[in-house]
PDB file of C-alpha atoms and ligand atoms in Angstrom:
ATOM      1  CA  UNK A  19    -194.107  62.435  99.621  1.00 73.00           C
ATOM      2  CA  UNK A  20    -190.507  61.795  99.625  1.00 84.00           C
ATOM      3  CA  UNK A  21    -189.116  59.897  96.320  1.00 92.00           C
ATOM      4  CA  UNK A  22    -187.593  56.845  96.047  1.00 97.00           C
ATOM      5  CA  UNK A  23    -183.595  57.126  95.388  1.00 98.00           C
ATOM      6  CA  UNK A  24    -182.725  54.612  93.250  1.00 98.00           C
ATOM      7  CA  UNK A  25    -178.940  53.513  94.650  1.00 98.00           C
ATOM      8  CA  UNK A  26    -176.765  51.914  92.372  1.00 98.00           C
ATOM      9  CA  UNK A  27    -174.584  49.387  94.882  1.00 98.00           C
ATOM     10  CA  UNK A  28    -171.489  47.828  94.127  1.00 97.00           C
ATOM     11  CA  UNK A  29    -171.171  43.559  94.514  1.00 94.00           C
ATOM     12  CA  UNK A  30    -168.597  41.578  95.766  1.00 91.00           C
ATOM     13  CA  UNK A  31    -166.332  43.527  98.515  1.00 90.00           C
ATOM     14  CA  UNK A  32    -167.464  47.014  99.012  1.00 96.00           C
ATOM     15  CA  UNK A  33    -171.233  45.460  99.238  1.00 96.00           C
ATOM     16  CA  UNK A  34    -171.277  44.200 102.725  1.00 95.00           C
ATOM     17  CA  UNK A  35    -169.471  47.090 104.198  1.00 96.00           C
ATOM     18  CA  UNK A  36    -171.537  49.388 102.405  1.00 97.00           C
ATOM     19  CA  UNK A  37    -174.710  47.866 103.743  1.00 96.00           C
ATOM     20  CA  UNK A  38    -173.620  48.096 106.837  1.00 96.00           C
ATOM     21  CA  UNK A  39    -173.211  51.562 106.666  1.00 97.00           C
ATOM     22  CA  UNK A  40    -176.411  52.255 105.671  1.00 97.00           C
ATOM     23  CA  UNK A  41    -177.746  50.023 108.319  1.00 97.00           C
ATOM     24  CA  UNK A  42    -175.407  52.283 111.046  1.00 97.00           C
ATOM     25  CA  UNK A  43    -177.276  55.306 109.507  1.00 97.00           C
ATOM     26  CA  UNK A  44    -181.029  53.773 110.599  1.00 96.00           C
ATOM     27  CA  UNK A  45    -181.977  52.458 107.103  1.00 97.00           C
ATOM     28  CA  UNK A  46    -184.110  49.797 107.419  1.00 96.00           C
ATOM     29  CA  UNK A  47    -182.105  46.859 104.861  1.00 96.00           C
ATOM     30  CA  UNK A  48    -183.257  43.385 105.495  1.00 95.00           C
ATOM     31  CA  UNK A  49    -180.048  40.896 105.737  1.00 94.00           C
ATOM     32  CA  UNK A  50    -181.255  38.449 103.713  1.00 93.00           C
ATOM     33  CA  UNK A  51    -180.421  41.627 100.689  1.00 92.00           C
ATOM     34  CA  UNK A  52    -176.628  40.923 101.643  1.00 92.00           C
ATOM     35  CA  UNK A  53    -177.037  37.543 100.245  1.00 92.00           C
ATOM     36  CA  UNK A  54    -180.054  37.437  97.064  1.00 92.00           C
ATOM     37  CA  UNK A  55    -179.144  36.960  93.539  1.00 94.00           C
ATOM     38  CA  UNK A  56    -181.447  39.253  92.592  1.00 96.00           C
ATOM     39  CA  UNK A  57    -180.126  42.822  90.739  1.00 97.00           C
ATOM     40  CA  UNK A  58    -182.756  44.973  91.378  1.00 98.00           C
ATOM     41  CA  UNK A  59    -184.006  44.832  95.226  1.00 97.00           C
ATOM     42  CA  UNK A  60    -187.103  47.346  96.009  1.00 97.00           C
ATOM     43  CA  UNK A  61    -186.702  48.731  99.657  1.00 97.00           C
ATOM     44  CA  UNK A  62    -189.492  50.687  99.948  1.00 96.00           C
ATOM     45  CA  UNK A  63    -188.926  51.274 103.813  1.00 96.00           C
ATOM     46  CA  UNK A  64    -185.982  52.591 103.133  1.00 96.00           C
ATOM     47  CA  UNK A  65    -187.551  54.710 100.780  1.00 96.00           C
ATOM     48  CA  UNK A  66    -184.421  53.197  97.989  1.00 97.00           C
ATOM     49  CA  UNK A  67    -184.075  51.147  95.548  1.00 98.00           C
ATOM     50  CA  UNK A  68    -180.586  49.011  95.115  1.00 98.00           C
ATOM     51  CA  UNK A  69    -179.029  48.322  91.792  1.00 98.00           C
ATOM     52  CA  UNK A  70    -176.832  45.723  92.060  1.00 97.00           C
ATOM     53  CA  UNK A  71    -173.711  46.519  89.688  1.00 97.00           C
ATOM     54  CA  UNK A  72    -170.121  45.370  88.299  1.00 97.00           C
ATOM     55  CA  UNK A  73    -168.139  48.110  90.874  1.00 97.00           C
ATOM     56  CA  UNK A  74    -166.754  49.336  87.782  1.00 96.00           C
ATOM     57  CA  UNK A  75    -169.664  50.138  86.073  1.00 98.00           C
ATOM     58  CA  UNK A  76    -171.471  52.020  89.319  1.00 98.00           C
ATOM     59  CA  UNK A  77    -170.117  55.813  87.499  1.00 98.00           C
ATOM     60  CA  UNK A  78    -171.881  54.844  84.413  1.00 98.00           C
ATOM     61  CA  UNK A  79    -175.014  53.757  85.578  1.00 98.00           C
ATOM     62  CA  UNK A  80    -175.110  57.051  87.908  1.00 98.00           C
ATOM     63  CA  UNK A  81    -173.397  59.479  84.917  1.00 98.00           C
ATOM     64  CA  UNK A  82    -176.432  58.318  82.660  1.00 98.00           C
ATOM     65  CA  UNK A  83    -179.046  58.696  85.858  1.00 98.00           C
ATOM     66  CA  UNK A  84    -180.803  55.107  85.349  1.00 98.00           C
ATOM     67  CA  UNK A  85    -179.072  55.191  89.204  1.00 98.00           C
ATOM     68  CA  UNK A  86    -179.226  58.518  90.998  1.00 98.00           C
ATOM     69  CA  UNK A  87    -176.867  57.857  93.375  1.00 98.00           C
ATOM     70  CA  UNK A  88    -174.161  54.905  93.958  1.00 98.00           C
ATOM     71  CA  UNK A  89    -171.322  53.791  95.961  1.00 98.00           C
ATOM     72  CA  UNK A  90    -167.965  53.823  94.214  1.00 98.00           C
ATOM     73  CA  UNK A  91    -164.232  52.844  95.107  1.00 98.00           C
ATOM     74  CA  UNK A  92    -161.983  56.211  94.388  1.00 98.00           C
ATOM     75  CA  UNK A  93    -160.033  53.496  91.889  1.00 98.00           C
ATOM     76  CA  UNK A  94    -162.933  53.174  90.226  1.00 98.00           C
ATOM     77  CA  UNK A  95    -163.768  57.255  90.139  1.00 98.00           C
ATOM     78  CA  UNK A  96    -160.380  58.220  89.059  1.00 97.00           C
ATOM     79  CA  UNK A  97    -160.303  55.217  86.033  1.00 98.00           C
ATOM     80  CA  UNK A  98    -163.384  56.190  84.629  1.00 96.00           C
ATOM     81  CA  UNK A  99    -163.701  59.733  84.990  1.00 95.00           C
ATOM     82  CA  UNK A 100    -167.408  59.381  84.793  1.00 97.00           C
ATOM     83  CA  UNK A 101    -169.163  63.344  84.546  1.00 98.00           C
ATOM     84  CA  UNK A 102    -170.788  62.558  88.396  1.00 98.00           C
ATOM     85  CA  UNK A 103    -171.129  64.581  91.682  1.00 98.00           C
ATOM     86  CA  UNK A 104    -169.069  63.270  94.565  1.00 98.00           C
ATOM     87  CA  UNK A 105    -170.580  63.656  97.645  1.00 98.00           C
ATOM     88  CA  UNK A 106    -169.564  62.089 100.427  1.00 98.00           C
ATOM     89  CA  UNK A 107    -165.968  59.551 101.682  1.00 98.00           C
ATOM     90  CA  UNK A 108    -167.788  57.095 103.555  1.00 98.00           C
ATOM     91  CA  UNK A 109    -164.335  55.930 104.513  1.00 97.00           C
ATOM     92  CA  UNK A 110    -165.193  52.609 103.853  1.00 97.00           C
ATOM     93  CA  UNK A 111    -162.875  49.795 102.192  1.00 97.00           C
ATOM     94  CA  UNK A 112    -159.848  51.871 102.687  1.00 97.00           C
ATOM     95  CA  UNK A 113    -156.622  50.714 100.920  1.00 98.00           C
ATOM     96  CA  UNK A 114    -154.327  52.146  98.206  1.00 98.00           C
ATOM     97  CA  UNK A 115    -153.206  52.322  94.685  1.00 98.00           C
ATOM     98  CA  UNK A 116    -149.330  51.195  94.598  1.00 98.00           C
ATOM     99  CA  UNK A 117    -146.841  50.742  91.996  1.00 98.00           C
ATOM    100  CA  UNK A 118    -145.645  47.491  92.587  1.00 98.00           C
ATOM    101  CA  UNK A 119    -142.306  44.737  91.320  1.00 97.00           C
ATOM    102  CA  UNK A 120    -140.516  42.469  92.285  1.00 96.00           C
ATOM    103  CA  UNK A 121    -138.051  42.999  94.529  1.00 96.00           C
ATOM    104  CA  UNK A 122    -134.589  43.151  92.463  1.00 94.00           C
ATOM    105  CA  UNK A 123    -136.671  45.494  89.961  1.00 93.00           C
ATOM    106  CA  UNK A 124    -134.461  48.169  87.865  1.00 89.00           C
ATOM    107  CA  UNK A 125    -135.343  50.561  85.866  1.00 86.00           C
ATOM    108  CA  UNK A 126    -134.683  48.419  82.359  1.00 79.00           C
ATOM    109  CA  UNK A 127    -135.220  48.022  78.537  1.00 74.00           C
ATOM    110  CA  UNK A 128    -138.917  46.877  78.869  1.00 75.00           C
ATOM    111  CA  UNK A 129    -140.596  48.713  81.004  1.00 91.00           C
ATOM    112  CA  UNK A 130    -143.869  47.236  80.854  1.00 96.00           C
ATOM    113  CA  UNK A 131    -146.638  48.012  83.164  1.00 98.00           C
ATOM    114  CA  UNK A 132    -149.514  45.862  84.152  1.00 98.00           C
ATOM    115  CA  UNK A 133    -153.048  47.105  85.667  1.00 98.00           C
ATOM    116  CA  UNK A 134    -156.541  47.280  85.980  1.00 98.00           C
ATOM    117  CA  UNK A 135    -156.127  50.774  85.959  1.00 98.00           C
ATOM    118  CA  UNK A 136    -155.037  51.830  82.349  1.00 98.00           C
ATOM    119  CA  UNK A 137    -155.603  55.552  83.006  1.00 98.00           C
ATOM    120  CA  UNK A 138    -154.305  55.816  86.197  1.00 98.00           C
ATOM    121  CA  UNK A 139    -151.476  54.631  85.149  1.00 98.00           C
ATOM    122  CA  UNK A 140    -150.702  56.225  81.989  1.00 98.00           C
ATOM    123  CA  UNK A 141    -151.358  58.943  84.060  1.00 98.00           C
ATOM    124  CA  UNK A 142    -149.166  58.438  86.561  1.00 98.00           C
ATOM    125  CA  UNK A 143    -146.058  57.677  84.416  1.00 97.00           C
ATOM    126  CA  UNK A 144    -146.771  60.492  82.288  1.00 97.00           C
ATOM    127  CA  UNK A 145    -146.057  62.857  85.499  1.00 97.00           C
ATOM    128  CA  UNK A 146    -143.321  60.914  86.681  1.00 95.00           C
ATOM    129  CA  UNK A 147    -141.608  61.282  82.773  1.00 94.00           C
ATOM    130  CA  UNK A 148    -141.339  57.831  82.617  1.00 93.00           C
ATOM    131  CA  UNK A 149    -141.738  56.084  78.713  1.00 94.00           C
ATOM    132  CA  UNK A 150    -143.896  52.785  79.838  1.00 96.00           C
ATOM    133  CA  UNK A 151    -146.189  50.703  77.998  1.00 97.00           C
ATOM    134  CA  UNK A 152    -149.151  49.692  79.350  1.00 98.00           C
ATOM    135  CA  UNK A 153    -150.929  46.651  79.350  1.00 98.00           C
ATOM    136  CA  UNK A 154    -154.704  46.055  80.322  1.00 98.00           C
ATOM    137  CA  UNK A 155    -155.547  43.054  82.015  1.00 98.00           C
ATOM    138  CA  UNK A 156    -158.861  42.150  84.057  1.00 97.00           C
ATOM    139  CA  UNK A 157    -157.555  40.461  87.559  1.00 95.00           C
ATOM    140  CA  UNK A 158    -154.764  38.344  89.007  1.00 97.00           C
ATOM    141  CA  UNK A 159    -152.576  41.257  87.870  1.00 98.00           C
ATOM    142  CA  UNK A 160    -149.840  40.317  90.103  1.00 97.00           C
ATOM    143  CA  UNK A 161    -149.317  37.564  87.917  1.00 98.00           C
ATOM    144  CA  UNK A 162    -147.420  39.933  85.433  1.00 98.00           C
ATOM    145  CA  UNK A 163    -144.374  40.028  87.031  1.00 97.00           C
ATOM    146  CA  UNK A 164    -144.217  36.864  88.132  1.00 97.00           C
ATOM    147  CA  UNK A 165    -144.350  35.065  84.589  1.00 97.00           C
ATOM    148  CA  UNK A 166    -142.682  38.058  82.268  1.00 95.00           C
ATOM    149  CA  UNK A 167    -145.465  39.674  81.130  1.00 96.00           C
ATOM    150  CA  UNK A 168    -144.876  42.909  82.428  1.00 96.00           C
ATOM    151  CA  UNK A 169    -141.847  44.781  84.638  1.00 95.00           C
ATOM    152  CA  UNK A 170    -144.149  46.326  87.140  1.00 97.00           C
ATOM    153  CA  UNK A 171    -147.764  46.825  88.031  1.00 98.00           C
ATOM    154  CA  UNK A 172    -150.147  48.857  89.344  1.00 98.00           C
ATOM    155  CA  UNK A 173    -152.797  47.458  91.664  1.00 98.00           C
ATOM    156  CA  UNK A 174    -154.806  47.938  94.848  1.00 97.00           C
ATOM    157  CA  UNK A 175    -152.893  46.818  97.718  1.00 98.00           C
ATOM    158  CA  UNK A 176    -155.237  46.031 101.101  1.00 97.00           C
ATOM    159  CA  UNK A 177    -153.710  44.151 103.413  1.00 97.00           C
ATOM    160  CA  UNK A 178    -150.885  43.374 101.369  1.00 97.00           C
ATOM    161  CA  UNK A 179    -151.426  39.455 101.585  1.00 97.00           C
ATOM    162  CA  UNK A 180    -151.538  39.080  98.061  1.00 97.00           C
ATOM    163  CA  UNK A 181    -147.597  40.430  97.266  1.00 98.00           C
ATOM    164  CA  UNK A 182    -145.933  39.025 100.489  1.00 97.00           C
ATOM    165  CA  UNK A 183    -147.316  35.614  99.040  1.00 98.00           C
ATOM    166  CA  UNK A 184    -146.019  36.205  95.351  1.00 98.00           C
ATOM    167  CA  UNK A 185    -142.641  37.770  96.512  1.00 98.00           C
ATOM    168  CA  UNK A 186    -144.032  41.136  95.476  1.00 98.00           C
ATOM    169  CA  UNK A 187    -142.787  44.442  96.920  1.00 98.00           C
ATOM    170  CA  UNK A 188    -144.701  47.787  96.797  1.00 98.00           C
ATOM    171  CA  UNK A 189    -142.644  50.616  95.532  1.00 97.00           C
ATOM    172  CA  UNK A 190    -144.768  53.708  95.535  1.00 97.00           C
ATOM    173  CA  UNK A 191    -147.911  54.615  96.828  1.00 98.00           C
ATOM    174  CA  UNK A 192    -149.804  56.590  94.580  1.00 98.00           C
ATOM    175  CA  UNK A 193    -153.272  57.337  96.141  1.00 98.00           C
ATOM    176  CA  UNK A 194    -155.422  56.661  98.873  1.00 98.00           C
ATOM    177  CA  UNK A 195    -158.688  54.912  97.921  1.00 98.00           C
ATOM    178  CA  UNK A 196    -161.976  54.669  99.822  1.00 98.00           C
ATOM    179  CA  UNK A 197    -165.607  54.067  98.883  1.00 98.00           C
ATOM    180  CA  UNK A 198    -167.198  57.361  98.121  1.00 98.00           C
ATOM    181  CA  UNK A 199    -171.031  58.430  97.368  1.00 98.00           C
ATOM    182  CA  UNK A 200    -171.660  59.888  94.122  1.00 98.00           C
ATOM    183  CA  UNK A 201    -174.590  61.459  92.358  1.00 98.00           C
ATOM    184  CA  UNK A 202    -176.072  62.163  88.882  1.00 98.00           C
ATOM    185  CA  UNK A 203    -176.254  65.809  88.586  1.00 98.00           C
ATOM    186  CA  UNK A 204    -179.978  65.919  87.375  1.00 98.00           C
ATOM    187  CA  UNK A 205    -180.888  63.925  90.488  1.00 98.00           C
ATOM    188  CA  UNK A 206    -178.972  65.602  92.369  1.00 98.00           C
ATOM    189  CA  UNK A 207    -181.052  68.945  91.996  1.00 98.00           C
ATOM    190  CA  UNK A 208    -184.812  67.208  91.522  1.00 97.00           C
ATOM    191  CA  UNK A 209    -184.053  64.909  94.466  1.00 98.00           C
ATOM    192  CA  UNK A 210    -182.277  66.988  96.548  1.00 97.00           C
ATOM    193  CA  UNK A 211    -184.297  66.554  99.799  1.00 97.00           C
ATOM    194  CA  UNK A 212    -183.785  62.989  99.699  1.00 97.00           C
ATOM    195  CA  UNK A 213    -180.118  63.222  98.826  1.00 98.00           C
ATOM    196  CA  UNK A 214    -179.484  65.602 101.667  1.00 97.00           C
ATOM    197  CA  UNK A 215    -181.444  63.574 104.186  1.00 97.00           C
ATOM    198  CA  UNK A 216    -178.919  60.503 103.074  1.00 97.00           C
ATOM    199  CA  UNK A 217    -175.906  62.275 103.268  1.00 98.00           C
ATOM    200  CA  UNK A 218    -176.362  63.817 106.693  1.00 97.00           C
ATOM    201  CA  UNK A 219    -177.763  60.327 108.173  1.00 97.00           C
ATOM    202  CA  UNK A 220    -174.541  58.731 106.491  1.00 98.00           C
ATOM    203  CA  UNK A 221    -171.913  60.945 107.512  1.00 97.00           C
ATOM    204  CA  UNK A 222    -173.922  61.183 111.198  1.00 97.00           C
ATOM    205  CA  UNK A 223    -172.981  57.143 110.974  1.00 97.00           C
ATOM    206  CA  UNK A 224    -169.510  57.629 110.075  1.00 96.00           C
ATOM    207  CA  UNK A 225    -168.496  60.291 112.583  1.00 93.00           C
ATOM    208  CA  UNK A 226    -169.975  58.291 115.758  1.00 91.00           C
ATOM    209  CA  UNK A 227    -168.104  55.305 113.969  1.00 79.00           C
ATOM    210  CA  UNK A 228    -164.785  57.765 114.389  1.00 68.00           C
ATOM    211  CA  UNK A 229    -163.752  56.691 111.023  1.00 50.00           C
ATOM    212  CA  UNK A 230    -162.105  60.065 108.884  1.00 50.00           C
ATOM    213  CA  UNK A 231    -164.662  61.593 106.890  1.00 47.00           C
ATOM    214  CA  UNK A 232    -164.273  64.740 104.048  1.00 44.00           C
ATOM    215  CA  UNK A 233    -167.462  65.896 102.074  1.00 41.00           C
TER     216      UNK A 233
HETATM  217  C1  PRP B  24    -157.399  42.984  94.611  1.00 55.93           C
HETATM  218  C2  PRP B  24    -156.143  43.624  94.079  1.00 55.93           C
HETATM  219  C3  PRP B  24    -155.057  42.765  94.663  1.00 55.93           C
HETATM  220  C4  PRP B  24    -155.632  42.346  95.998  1.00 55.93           C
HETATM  221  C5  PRP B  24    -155.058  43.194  97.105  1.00 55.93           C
HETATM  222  O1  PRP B  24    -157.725  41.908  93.809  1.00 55.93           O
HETATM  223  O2  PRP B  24    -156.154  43.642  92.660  1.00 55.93           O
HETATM  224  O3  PRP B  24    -154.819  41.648  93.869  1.00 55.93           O
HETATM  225  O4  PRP B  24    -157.054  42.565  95.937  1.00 55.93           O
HETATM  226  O5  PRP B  24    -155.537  42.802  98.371  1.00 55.93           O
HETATM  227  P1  PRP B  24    -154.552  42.427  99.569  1.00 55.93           P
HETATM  228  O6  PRP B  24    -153.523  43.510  99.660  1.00 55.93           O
HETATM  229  O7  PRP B  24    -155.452  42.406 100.778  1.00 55.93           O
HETATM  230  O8  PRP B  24    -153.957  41.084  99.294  1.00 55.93           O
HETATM  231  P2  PRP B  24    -159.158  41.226  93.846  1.00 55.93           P
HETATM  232  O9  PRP B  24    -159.285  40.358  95.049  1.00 55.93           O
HETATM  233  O10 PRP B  24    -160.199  42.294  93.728  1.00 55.93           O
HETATM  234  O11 PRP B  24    -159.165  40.285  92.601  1.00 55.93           O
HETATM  235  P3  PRP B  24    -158.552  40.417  91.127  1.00 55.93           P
HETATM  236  O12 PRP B  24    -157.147  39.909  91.215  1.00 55.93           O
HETATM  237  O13 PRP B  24    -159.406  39.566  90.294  1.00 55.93           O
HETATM  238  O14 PRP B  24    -158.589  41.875  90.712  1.00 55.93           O
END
């Protein structure tokens, strides 16, 4: 008998499209999932189980295998640096990471840096031979700039809604990010079958969707 895969999900944005996916790929999720409070959702159609995480903490649930697989932005994969398989780009919630100012920016005295993403942007700098200091905050990042906390930032730019309304330019792009299925490596071996089986249905759902894939 097959074993249940227990699926650590992210909330908030990369959710619904996520669910979708799965739903494109012939797995039986009920919609009323998309909208319960609940964390911990038993689909046993589905043959899965759905942990419903912070985004940011879907790596460490999945490095430590109380998740054996879960659904991860590429932000997210190349903060944390979590020790997990990645398996599949399910080409979902595509956008990028961006160095970002405002528009009469120069390089200056300061330079102060803003993010999320404390890592990828030490990183970042670091190659580029630039001296910044780098300041962790939790959201609203664009707010830096606007009020002096910081010179520049570096954020997730979608549709780019959020700078054109706070006079905000992107300056670099640094990466491309989209949602990507990862696995614990123990799992990964003991539940292989079922791990296969998922992949293949998923990236089945993706092609016929025409949307880029790489595994
Ligand atoms: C993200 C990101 C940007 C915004 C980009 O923030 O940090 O602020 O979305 O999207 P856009 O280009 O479509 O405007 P999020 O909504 O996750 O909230 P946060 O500010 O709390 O991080």
């Amino acid at each position: 008998m097959a074993e249940t895969l227990k699926v650590a999900m992210p909330k908030g944005r990369i959710y619904k499209k996520a669910s979708a996916l799965f739903r494109s790929a012939g797995l039986p999720i009920p919609l009323d999932v998309d909208e319960t409070r609940k964390l911990v959702i038993s689909l046993p159609e589905a043959g899965m189980e759905f942990i419903l995480a912070k985004p940011v903490d879907v790596p460490t649930y999945v490095e430590y295998g109380v998740a054996d697989i879960g659904i991860v932005g590429k932000d997210v994969l190349m903060e944390e640096n979590k020790d997990v398989y990645e398996l599949l780009d399910l080409g979902i919630a595509r956008c990028r990471m961006s160095v970002i100012g405002l528009p009469d920016w120069k390089p200056g005295i300061t330079q102060r840096v803003a993010t999320k993403y404390p890592n990828v942007a030490s990183q970042y700098f670091r190659e580029q031979g630039q001296q910044v200091e780098v300041v962790k905050l939790n959201g609203s990042i664009e707010l830096a700039p606007l009020i002096g906390l910081a010179d520049r930032i570096v954020d997730m730019v979608e549709t780019g809604q959020t700078l054109k309304e706070n006079g905000l330019v992107e300056m670099t792009s640094i990466f491309e990010i989209t949602s990507r299925l990862i696995a614990n490596r123990v799992s990964y071996r003991m539940k292989n079958d079922e791990i296969q089986a998922l992949c293949d249905r998923l990236h089945k759902a993706i092609m016929s969707e025409g949307t880029h894939v790489s595994r």
